[in-house]
Coordinates of C-alpha atoms and ligand atoms in Angstrom, one line a residue:
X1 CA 6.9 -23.4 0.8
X2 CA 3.2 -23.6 0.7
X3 CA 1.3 -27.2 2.0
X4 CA -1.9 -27.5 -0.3
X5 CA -4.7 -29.2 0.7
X6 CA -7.4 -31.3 -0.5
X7 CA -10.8 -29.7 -1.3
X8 CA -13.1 -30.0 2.0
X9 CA -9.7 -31.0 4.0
X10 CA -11.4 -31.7 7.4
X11 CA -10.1 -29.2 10.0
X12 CA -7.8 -31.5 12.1
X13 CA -6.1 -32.9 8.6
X14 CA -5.1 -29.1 9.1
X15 CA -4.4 -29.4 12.2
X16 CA -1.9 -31.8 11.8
X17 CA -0.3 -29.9 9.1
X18 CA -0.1 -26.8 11.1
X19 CA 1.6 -28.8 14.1
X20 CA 4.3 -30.4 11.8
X21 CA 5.0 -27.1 10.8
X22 CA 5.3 -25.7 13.9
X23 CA 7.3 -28.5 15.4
X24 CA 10.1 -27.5 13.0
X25 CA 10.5 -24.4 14.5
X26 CA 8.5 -22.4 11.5
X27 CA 5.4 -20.0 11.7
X28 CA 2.4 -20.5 9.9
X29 CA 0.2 -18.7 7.6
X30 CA -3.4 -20.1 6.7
X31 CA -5.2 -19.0 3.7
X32 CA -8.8 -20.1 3.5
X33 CA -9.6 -19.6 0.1
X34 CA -13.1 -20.8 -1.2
X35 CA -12.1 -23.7 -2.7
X36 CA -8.9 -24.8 -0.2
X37 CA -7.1 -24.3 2.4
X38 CA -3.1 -23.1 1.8
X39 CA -0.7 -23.7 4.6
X40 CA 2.2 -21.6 3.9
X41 CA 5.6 -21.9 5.9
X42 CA 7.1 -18.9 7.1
X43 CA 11.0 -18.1 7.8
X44 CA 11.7 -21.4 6.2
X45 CA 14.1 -21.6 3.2
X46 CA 12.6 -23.9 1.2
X47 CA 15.2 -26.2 0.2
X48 CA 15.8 -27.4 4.0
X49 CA 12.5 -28.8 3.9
X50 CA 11.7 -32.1 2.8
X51 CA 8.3 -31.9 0.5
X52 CA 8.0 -35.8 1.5
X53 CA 7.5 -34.8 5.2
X54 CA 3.7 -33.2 4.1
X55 CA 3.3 -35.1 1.3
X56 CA 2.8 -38.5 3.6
X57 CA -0.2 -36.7 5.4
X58 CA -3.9 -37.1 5.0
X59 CA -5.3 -34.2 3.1
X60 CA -2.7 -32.6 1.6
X61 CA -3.1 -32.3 -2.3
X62 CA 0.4 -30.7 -3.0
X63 CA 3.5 -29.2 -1.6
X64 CA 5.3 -26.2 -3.7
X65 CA 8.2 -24.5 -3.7
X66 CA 7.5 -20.5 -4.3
X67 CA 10.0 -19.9 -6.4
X68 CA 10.1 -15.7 -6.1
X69 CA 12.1 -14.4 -3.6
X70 CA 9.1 -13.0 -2.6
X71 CA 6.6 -15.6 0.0
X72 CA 3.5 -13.7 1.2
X73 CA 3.8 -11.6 -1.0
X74 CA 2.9 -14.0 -4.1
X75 CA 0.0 -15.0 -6.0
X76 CA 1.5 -18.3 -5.0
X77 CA 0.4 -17.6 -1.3
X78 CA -3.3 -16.6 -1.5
X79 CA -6.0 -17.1 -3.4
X80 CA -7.0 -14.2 -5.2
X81 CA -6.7 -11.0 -3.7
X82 CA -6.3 -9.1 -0.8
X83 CA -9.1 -6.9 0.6
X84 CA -8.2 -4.4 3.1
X85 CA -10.8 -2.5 4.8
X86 CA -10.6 0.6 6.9
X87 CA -13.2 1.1 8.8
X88 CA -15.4 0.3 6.1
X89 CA -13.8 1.6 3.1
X90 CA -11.8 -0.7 1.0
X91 CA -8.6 -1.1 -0.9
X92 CA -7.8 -3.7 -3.5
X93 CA -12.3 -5.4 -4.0
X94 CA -14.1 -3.9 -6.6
X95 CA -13.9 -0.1 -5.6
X96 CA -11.5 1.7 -6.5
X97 CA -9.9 3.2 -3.6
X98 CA -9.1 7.3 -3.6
X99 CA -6.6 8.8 -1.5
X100 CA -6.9 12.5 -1.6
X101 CA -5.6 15.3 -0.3
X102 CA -2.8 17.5 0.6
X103 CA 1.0 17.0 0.0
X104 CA 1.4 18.3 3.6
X105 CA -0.7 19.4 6.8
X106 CA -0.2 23.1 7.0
X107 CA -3.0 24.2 9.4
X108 CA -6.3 22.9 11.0
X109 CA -8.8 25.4 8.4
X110 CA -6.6 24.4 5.6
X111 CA -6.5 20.4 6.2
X112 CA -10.9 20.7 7.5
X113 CA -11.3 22.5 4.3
X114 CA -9.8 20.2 1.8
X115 CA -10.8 17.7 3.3
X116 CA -14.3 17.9 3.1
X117 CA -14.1 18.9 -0.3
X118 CA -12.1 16.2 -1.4
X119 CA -14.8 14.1 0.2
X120 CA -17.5 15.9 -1.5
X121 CA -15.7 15.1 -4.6
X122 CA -15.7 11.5 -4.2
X123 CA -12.5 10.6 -1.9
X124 CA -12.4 7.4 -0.2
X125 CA -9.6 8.2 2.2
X126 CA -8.1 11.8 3.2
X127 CA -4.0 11.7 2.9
X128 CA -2.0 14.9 4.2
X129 CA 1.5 14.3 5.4
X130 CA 2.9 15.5 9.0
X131 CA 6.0 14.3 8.9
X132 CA 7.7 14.7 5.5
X133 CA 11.1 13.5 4.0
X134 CA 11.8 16.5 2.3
X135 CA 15.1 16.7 -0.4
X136 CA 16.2 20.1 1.4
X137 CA 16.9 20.4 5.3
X138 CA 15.7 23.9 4.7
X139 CA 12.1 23.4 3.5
X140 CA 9.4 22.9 5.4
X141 CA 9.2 19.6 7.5
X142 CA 5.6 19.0 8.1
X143 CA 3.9 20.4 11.6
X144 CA 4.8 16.4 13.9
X145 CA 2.1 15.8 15.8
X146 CA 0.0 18.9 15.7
X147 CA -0.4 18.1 12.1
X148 CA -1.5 14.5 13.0
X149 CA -4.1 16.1 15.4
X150 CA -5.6 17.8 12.4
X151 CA -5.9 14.7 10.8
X152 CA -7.9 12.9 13.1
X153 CA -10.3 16.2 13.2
X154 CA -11.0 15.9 9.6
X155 CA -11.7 12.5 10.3
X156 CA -14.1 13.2 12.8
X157 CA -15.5 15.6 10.5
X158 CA -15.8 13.9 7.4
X159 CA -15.8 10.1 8.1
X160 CA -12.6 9.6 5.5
X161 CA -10.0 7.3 7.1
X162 CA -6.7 8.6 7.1
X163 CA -3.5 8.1 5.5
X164 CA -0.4 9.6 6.7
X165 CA 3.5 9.4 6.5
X166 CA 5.9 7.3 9.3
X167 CA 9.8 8.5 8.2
X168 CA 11.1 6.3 11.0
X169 CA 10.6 3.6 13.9
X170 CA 10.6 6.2 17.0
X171 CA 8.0 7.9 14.8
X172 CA 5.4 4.7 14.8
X173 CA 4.3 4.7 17.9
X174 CA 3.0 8.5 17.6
X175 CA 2.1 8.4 14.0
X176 CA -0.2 5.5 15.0
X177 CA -2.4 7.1 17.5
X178 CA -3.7 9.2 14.9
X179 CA -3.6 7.5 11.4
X180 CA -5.5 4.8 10.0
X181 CA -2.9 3.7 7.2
X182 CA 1.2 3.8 7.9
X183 CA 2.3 5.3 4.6
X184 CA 6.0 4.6 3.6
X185 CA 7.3 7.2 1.5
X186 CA 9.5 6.7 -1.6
X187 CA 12.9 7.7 0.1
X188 CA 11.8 4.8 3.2
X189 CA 11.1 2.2 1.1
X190 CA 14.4 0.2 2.1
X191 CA 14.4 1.0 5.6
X192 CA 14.0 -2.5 7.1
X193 CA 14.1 -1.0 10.3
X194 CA 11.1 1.2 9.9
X195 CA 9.3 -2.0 8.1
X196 CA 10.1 -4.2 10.7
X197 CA 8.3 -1.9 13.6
X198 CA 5.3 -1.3 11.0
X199 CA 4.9 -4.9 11.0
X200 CA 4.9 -5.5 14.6
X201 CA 1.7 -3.0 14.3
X202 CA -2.2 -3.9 13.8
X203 CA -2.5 -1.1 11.0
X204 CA -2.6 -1.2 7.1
X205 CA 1.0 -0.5 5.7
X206 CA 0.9 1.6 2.2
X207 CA 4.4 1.2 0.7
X208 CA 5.2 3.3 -1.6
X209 CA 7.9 2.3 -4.4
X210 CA 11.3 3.9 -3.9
X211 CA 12.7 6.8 -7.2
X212 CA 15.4 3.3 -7.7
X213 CA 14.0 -0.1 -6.8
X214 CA 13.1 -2.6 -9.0
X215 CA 8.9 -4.4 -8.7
X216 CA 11.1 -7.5 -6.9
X217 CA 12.9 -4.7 -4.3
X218 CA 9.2 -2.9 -3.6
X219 CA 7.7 -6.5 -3.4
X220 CA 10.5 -7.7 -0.9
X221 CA 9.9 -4.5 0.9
X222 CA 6.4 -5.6 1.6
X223 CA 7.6 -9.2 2.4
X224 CA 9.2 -7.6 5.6
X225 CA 6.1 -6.2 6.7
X226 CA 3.9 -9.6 6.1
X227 CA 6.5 -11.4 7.5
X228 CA 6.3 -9.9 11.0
X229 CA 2.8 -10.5 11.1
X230 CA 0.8 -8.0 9.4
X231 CA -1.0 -9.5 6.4
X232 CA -2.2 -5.7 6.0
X233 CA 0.1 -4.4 3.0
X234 CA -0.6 -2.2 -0.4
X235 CA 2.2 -1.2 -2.3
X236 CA 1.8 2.0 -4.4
X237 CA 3.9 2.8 -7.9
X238 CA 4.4 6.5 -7.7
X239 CA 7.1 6.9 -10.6
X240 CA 10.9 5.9 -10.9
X241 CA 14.1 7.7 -11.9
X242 CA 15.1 7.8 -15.5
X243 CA 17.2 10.0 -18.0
X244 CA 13.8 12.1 -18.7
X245 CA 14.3 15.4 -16.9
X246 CA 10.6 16.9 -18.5
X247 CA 8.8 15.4 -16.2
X248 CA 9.3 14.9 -12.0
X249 CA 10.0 11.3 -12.3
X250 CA 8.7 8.7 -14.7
X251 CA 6.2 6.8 -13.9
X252 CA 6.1 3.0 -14.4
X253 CA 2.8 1.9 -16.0
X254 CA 4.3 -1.4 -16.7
X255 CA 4.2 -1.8 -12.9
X256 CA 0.7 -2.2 -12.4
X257 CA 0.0 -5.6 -14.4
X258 CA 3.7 -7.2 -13.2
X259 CA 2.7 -6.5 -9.7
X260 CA -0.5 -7.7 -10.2
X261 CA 0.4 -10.9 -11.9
X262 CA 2.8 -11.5 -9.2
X263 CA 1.5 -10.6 -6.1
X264 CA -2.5 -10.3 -4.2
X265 CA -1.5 -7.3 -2.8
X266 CA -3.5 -4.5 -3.6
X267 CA -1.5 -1.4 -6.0
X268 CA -2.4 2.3 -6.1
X269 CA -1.0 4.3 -8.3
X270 CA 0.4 8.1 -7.4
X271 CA 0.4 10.1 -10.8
X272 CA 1.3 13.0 -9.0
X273 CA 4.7 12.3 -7.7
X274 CA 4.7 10.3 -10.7
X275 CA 4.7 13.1 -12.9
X276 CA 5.2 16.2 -10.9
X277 CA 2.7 18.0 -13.1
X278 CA -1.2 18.9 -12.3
X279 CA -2.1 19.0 -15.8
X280 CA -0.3 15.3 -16.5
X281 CA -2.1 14.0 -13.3
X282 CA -5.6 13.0 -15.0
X283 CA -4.4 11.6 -18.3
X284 CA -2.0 9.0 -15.9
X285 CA -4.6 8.6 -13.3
X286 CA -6.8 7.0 -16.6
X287 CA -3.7 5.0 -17.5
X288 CA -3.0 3.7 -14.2
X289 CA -6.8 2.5 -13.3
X290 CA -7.1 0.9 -16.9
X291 CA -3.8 -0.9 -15.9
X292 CA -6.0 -2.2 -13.5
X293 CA -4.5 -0.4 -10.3
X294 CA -7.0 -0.5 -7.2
X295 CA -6.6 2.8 -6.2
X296 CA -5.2 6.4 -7.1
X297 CA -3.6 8.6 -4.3
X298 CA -3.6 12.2 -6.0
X299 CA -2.6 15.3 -4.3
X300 CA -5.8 18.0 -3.5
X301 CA -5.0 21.8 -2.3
X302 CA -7.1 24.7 -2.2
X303 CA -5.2 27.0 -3.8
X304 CA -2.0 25.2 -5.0
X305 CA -0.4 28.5 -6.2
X306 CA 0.2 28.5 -2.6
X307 CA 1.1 25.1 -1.6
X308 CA 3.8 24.7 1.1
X309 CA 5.5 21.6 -0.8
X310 CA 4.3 20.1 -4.4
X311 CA 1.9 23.2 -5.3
X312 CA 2.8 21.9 -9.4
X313 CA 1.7 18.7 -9.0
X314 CA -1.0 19.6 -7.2
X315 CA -5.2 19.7 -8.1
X316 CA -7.5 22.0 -7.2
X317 CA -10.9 20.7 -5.8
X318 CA -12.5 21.5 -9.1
X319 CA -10.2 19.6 -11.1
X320 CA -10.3 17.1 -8.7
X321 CA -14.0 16.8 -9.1
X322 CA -13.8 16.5 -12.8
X323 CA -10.9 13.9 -12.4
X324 CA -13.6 11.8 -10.5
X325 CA -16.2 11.5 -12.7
X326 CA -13.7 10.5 -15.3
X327 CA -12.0 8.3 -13.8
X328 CA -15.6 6.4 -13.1
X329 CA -15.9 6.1 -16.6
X330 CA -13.0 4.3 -17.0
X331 CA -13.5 2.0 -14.2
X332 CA -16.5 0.9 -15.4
X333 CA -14.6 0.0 -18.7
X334 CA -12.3 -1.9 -16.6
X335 CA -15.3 -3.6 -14.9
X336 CA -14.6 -1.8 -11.9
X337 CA -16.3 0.7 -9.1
X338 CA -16.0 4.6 -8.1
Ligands
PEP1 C1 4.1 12.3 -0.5 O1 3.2 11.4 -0.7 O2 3.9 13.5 -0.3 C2 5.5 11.9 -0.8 C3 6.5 12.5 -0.1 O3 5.6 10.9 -1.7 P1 6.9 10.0 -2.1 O4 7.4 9.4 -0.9 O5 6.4 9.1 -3.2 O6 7.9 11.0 -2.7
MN2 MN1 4.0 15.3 -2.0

């Protein structure tokens, strides 16, 4: 339930909302849009709570129910949308955000050297996983925290924030002494354990969509992670499991403008897990920014032909480069930035 109130509301009109609130044993969220201030009520289930109870105080405009199962997560909750920024660069305003980079770490030259080309050209953030959730026990799992050591020396190197992935809650603690973003991989994206810990942290949270959950699931998944306490949350389509065997997995265009129209969470879209092909990476990146996504995470290797996981779905630098400058064009279309 959300406690609306009146343009201008004077602070302790607010005040007294907030206390009311938390005399009922709830938590509180403020949003302090431009125009007014939203009160929402956390942990509550809305139908315990009398609407009259806020209703009767000064300031308040309106009381809503939020009908999605969703809270924080919805449009409902915040006035426009969220803006997350990493040291600088940021994900869901007017730039489009670019995650680039390797599907895993596999050395320090390899991970320095894509790195700074994917920064040359035109990567906001560097992504490169060290712990990976791979489908075989047998292939490689990513080098633990070595591999996050790397990425915090391309960091250094190259000023690009860093985006890695956390497979489970023993893991967050290490993960996050290295990484700028917590990303939750496709085969995590239901493990309420793992979201809980991520939202006891003070770090974005990229969660990515699982191969089988529905926009509501993914959207729910990012409700556990706002509703701990971290208001820093993206959620990332990257392609869903369907009777079409041509391509890796199929990804869900349709997902961009639903999420958007029903959350302020910022969405990147990930055309190459998506599609699982390098040539089929561009022509969905276009889609997905014309769809109005607020960033693209795309996988970068030097020399894919050699990639220890997802060499096919992987760019080189050069196309990479060339994917850039189109992609601006198409922003710009879309009235947005690259
Ligand atoms: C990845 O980003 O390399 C990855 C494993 O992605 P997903 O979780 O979407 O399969
Ligand atoms: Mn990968």
């Amino acid at each position: 339930m959300i406690v609306i109130m009146k343009q201008g509301a004077a602070p302790e009109r607010i005040e007294a909302v907030v206390k009311r609130v938390e005399e009922m044993g709830y938590k509180v969220h403020l949003s302090r849009g431009e125009a007014r201030t939203i009160v929402g009520i956390i942990g509550a289930d809305d139908y315990k709570i009398h609407q009259d109870s806020f209703l009767a105080l000064d300031g308040v405009e309106n009381v809503v129910r939020i009908m999605q199962p969703f809270k924080l997560a919805s449009r409902d909750f915040v006035e426009g949308n969220t803006c997350i920024d990493v040291n600088g660069a940021k994900i869901g305003g007017e730039q489009i955000a670019v995650f680039a980079g390797p599907c895993s770490v596999e050395s320090r030259e390899m991970i320095l050297e894509t790195a700074h080309m994917v920064k040359e050209g035109g990567a906001t953030f560097l992504r490169g996983g060290a712990f990976k959730p791979r489908s075989s026990p047998y292939s490689f799992q990513g080098l633990g925290e070595e591999g996050l050591q790397y990425l915090a020396e391309a960091r250094e190197q190259t000023g690009l924030p860093v985006i890695t992935e956390v497979m489970s809650p023993d893991e967050v603690e290490v993960v996050g002494e290295y990484t700028d973003i917590f990303q939750v991989g496709a085969r995590n994206t239901q493990n309420y354990s793992l979201l809980k810990a991520l939202s006891r942290t003070s770090k974005p949270v990229f969660v990515k969509r699982g191969m089988s959950t529905t926009i509501q699931e993914l959207l729910m998944s990012a409700e556990y992670v706002l509703s701990g306490g971290n208001m820093q949350v993206m959620v990332c389509e990257r392609g869903i499991r369907t009777f079409e065997p041509y391509t890796r997995f199929t990804f869900d265009v349709n997902a961009i403008p639903a999420i958007k129209e029903l959350s302020h969470l910022p969405v990147i879209a990930d055309p190459a897990h998506g599609t699982g092909k390098w040539e089929l990476v561009g022509a969905v990146a276009k889609a997905a920014v014309a769809a109005g996504a607020d960033g693209i995470m795309v996988e970068v290797h030097p020399d894919p032909s050699k990639a220890w996981s997802d060499g096919a779905q992987s760019l080189t630098p050069k196309r990479f480069t060339k994917l850039m400058q189109e992609l601006r064009a198409v922003a710009e279309a879309v009235g947005r930035k690259m």
